[in-house]
Coordinates of C-alpha atoms in Angstrom, one line a residue:
M1 CA 1.5 8.0 168.7
K2 CA 2.5 4.6 169.9
P3 CA 5.8 4.4 171.9
F4 CA 8.5 2.0 170.6
T5 CA 8.6 -1.4 171.7
D6 CA 11.6 -3.2 173.4
A7 CA 12.2 -5.0 170.0
D8 CA 12.0 -1.6 168.2
L9 CA 14.5 0.1 170.7
E10 CA 16.9 -2.7 170.4
V11 CA 17.1 -2.6 166.8
L12 CA 17.7 1.2 166.7
L13 CA 20.3 0.8 169.7
A14 CA 22.2 -1.8 167.6
E15 CA 22.1 0.0 164.4
L16 CA 24.4 2.9 163.1
E17 CA 23.7 6.4 164.4
S18 CA 21.1 8.1 162.2
D19 CA 18.5 10.7 161.7
R20 CA 16.3 8.8 164.1
V21 CA 19.0 7.8 166.7
E22 CA 21.2 9.4 169.3
R23 CA 23.4 7.9 171.6
K24 CA 24.9 9.4 174.9
Q25 CA 27.1 8.0 177.7
S26 CA 25.8 10.3 180.2
F27 CA 23.8 13.4 180.5
R28 CA 26.9 15.5 182.0
G29 CA 29.2 18.0 180.4
D30 CA 28.0 19.3 177.0
A31 CA 25.4 16.5 176.6
P32 CA 22.3 18.5 177.9
T33 CA 22.8 20.9 175.1
T34 CA 23.5 18.5 172.5
V35 CA 20.6 16.2 173.5
R36 CA 18.2 19.2 173.2
E37 CA 19.8 19.9 169.7
A38 CA 19.0 16.4 168.9
V39 CA 15.3 16.5 170.4
C40 CA 14.8 19.6 168.2
A41 CA 16.1 18.0 165.0
F42 CA 13.9 14.9 165.6
A43 CA 11.1 17.3 166.2
N44 CA 11.7 18.8 162.6
D45 CA 12.0 15.3 161.0
M46 CA 13.9 17.0 157.9
P47 CA 13.9 13.5 156.1
G48 CA 10.2 13.4 156.4
H49 CA 10.1 9.8 157.8
G50 CA 6.8 10.8 159.8
A51 CA 8.1 8.4 162.8
P52 CA 9.6 9.1 166.3
G53 CA 13.3 9.5 166.9
A54 CA 15.2 8.0 169.8
V55 CA 17.7 9.3 172.3
F56 CA 19.5 6.8 174.4
I57 CA 21.3 8.1 177.5
G58 CA 23.8 5.2 178.9
A59 CA 24.8 3.9 175.6
R60 CA 28.3 4.1 174.0
D61 CA 28.6 4.9 170.4
D62 CA 28.4 1.5 169.3
G63 CA 25.1 0.9 171.4
S64 CA 26.9 -1.2 173.9
P65 CA 25.6 -0.1 177.4
L66 CA 28.2 2.0 179.6
A67 CA 29.5 0.0 182.5
G68 CA 28.1 1.3 185.9
F69 CA 25.5 3.6 184.4
E70 CA 22.5 4.1 186.6
V71 CA 19.0 5.6 185.7
T72 CA 18.0 7.6 188.6
D73 CA 14.7 9.7 189.3
E74 CA 16.8 12.8 189.0
L75 CA 18.0 12.0 185.6
L76 CA 14.7 11.2 184.4
R77 CA 13.4 14.7 185.8
Q78 CA 16.4 16.4 183.9
L79 CA 15.3 14.8 180.8
A80 CA 11.5 15.6 181.0
D81 CA 12.4 19.1 181.7
I82 CA 13.6 19.2 178.1
K83 CA 10.0 19.6 177.1
T84 CA 9.2 22.3 179.5
D85 CA 12.1 24.4 180.1
G86 CA 11.1 26.7 177.2
N87 CA 14.3 26.2 175.3
I88 CA 12.6 24.4 172.4
A89 CA 9.7 26.0 170.9
P90 CA 7.1 24.8 170.2
P91 CA 7.5 22.2 173.0
P92 CA 8.1 18.9 171.5
S93 CA 5.9 15.8 172.0
L94 CA 8.2 13.6 173.9
L95 CA 8.3 10.6 176.3
V96 CA 11.0 9.8 178.7
E97 CA 11.2 6.3 180.1
K98 CA 13.8 4.0 181.8
R99 CA 14.0 0.7 179.7
H100 CA 15.6 -2.5 180.1
L101 CA 17.3 -3.4 176.7
A102 CA 19.6 -6.1 175.7
G103 CA 20.2 -7.1 179.4
A104 CA 21.0 -3.3 180.5
D105 CA 19.3 -0.1 181.7
F106 CA 19.1 2.9 179.5
A107 CA 17.2 6.3 179.9
V108 CA 15.1 6.5 176.5
I109 CA 13.7 9.8 175.1
T110 CA 11.2 9.1 172.2
V111 CA 10.5 12.5 170.1
W112 CA 7.6 12.5 167.7
P113 CA 7.8 14.8 164.8
C114 CA 6.3 18.2 165.2
D115 CA 3.1 19.0 163.4
T116 CA 3.8 22.9 163.3
P117 CA 7.4 23.0 162.3
P118 CA 10.0 24.4 162.3
A119 CA 10.9 23.8 166.0
R120 CA 13.8 25.9 167.3
Y121 CA 16.1 25.6 170.2
K122 CA 17.1 28.9 171.7
G123 CA 15.7 30.4 168.4
R124 CA 17.7 28.4 165.9
I125 CA 16.4 25.6 163.7
H126 CA 18.1 22.2 164.1
V127 CA 18.0 19.3 161.7
R128 CA 19.5 16.1 161.1
W129 CA 20.9 14.4 157.7
G130 CA 22.3 11.0 158.5
P131 CA 24.2 10.9 161.5
R132 CA 25.0 14.6 161.5
R133 CA 23.4 17.2 163.2
G134 CA 23.4 21.0 162.3
L135 CA 21.7 24.2 161.6
A136 CA 18.8 24.4 159.0
S137 CA 19.8 26.1 155.8
A138 CA 17.5 28.5 154.2
Q139 CA 16.2 25.8 151.8
D140 CA 15.5 23.6 154.8
E141 CA 13.6 26.1 156.5
R142 CA 11.5 26.6 153.4
I143 CA 10.6 23.1 153.2
L144 CA 9.6 22.9 157.0
N145 CA 7.5 26.0 156.7
E146 CA 5.9 24.4 153.7
R147 CA 4.9 21.5 155.8
R148 CA 3.5 23.6 158.5
R149 CA 1.1 25.3 156.1
H150 CA 0.0 22.2 154.7
R151 CA -1.0 21.0 157.9
D152 CA -2.6 24.2 158.8
R153 CA -5.6 23.2 156.4
P154 CA -9.2 23.4 157.7
Y155 CA -9.8 20.3 159.9
D156 CA -12.7 18.9 157.6
I157 CA -10.0 18.4 155.0
Q158 CA -7.4 17.0 157.2
P159 CA -6.7 13.3 156.1
V160 CA -7.6 10.5 158.8
R161 CA -4.2 8.2 158.6
D162 CA -5.9 5.3 160.4
A163 CA -8.7 5.0 157.8
T164 CA -8.8 3.6 154.2
L165 CA -11.0 4.2 151.3
D166 CA -12.5 0.8 151.6
E167 CA -14.2 2.1 154.9
L168 CA -16.2 4.7 153.0
D169 CA -19.8 3.7 152.1
R170 CA -19.1 4.3 148.5
L171 CA -22.9 3.8 147.4
R172 CA -23.9 6.5 149.8
F173 CA -21.1 8.7 148.8
E174 CA -21.5 8.4 145.2
S175 CA -25.5 8.9 145.5
R176 CA -25.5 11.9 147.8
V177 CA -22.1 13.7 147.3
S178 CA -21.3 13.2 143.9
A179 CA -24.5 14.0 142.9
V180 CA -24.4 17.5 144.5
A181 CA -20.8 17.8 142.7
H182 CA -22.3 17.1 139.4
R183 CA -25.2 19.8 139.7
A184 CA -22.3 22.1 141.0
G185 CA -20.1 21.3 137.9
C186 CA -17.4 19.9 140.0
L187 CA -17.3 16.5 138.4
R188 CA -18.3 15.1 135.1
P189 CA -20.8 11.9 135.4
T190 CA -18.5 10.0 133.3
I191 CA -16.1 10.1 135.9
A192 CA -18.2 10.0 138.7
T193 CA -17.1 6.8 140.2
S194 CA -13.5 7.1 139.7
S195 CA -11.5 7.3 142.9
R196 CA -8.7 9.2 141.0
S197 CA -11.3 11.8 140.4
W198 CA -12.2 12.3 144.0
R199 CA -8.7 13.6 144.8
S200 CA -9.1 16.8 142.7
P201 CA -12.2 18.0 144.9
R202 CA -9.9 17.0 148.1
W203 CA -12.3 13.9 148.7
W204 CA -9.4 11.8 149.7
S205 CA -5.4 12.3 150.4
A206 CA -2.8 10.3 148.5
T207 CA 0.0 10.8 151.2
P208 CA 1.2 8.9 152.6
S209 CA -1.3 6.3 151.6
P210 CA -4.9 6.8 150.2
C211 CA -7.3 7.9 153.1
P212 CA -10.5 9.9 153.5
P213 CA -10.6 13.4 155.0
C214 CA -12.4 13.9 158.3
W215 CA -15.8 15.2 156.5
G216 CA -15.6 12.0 154.7
C217 CA -15.7 9.9 157.9
W218 CA -19.5 9.6 158.6

């Protein structure tokens, strides 16, 4: 989980509000509630980006800075409380920072997608579709539940996202593991060296890009 660079945030700040961007001029009035709803929605990552979302405090709707806005320690503490106040369950993975972007200071909340969706704010599932935010439909909830079950697979067959199939010692893999699979009847000898054939017994994952599982990283 890498935080946004200044360049990344400036691009998001200048873009139209979307399912990865929320802007607020301050953290007063109904903002504490709507920001928590946005954090919950980013954690659920309904569009399936697999990338973090950002909440900018001190920004107008067009991304320009609010004149006279000041990022204080108290504001950062209030934003950090979003993670631990118990209103969002499971607690989201987030980062609260003061960032200097495009010549002005902003309070920025970076929210990473939840590994065990759906996340709920006060018991309700919030999602985003484009710039709109709202409650999940029954179909949305089913999709999020399926994602959680998919990620609840045993550790040894979880994909290692930062690894590639090229990093496997294929000769060792084919001579040892494939030989065992042949004897067990899992693979036919004629397709033993086909990377495509390895996917069926879960020897590699194709989503989002081909990568070996934990047990394949020797």
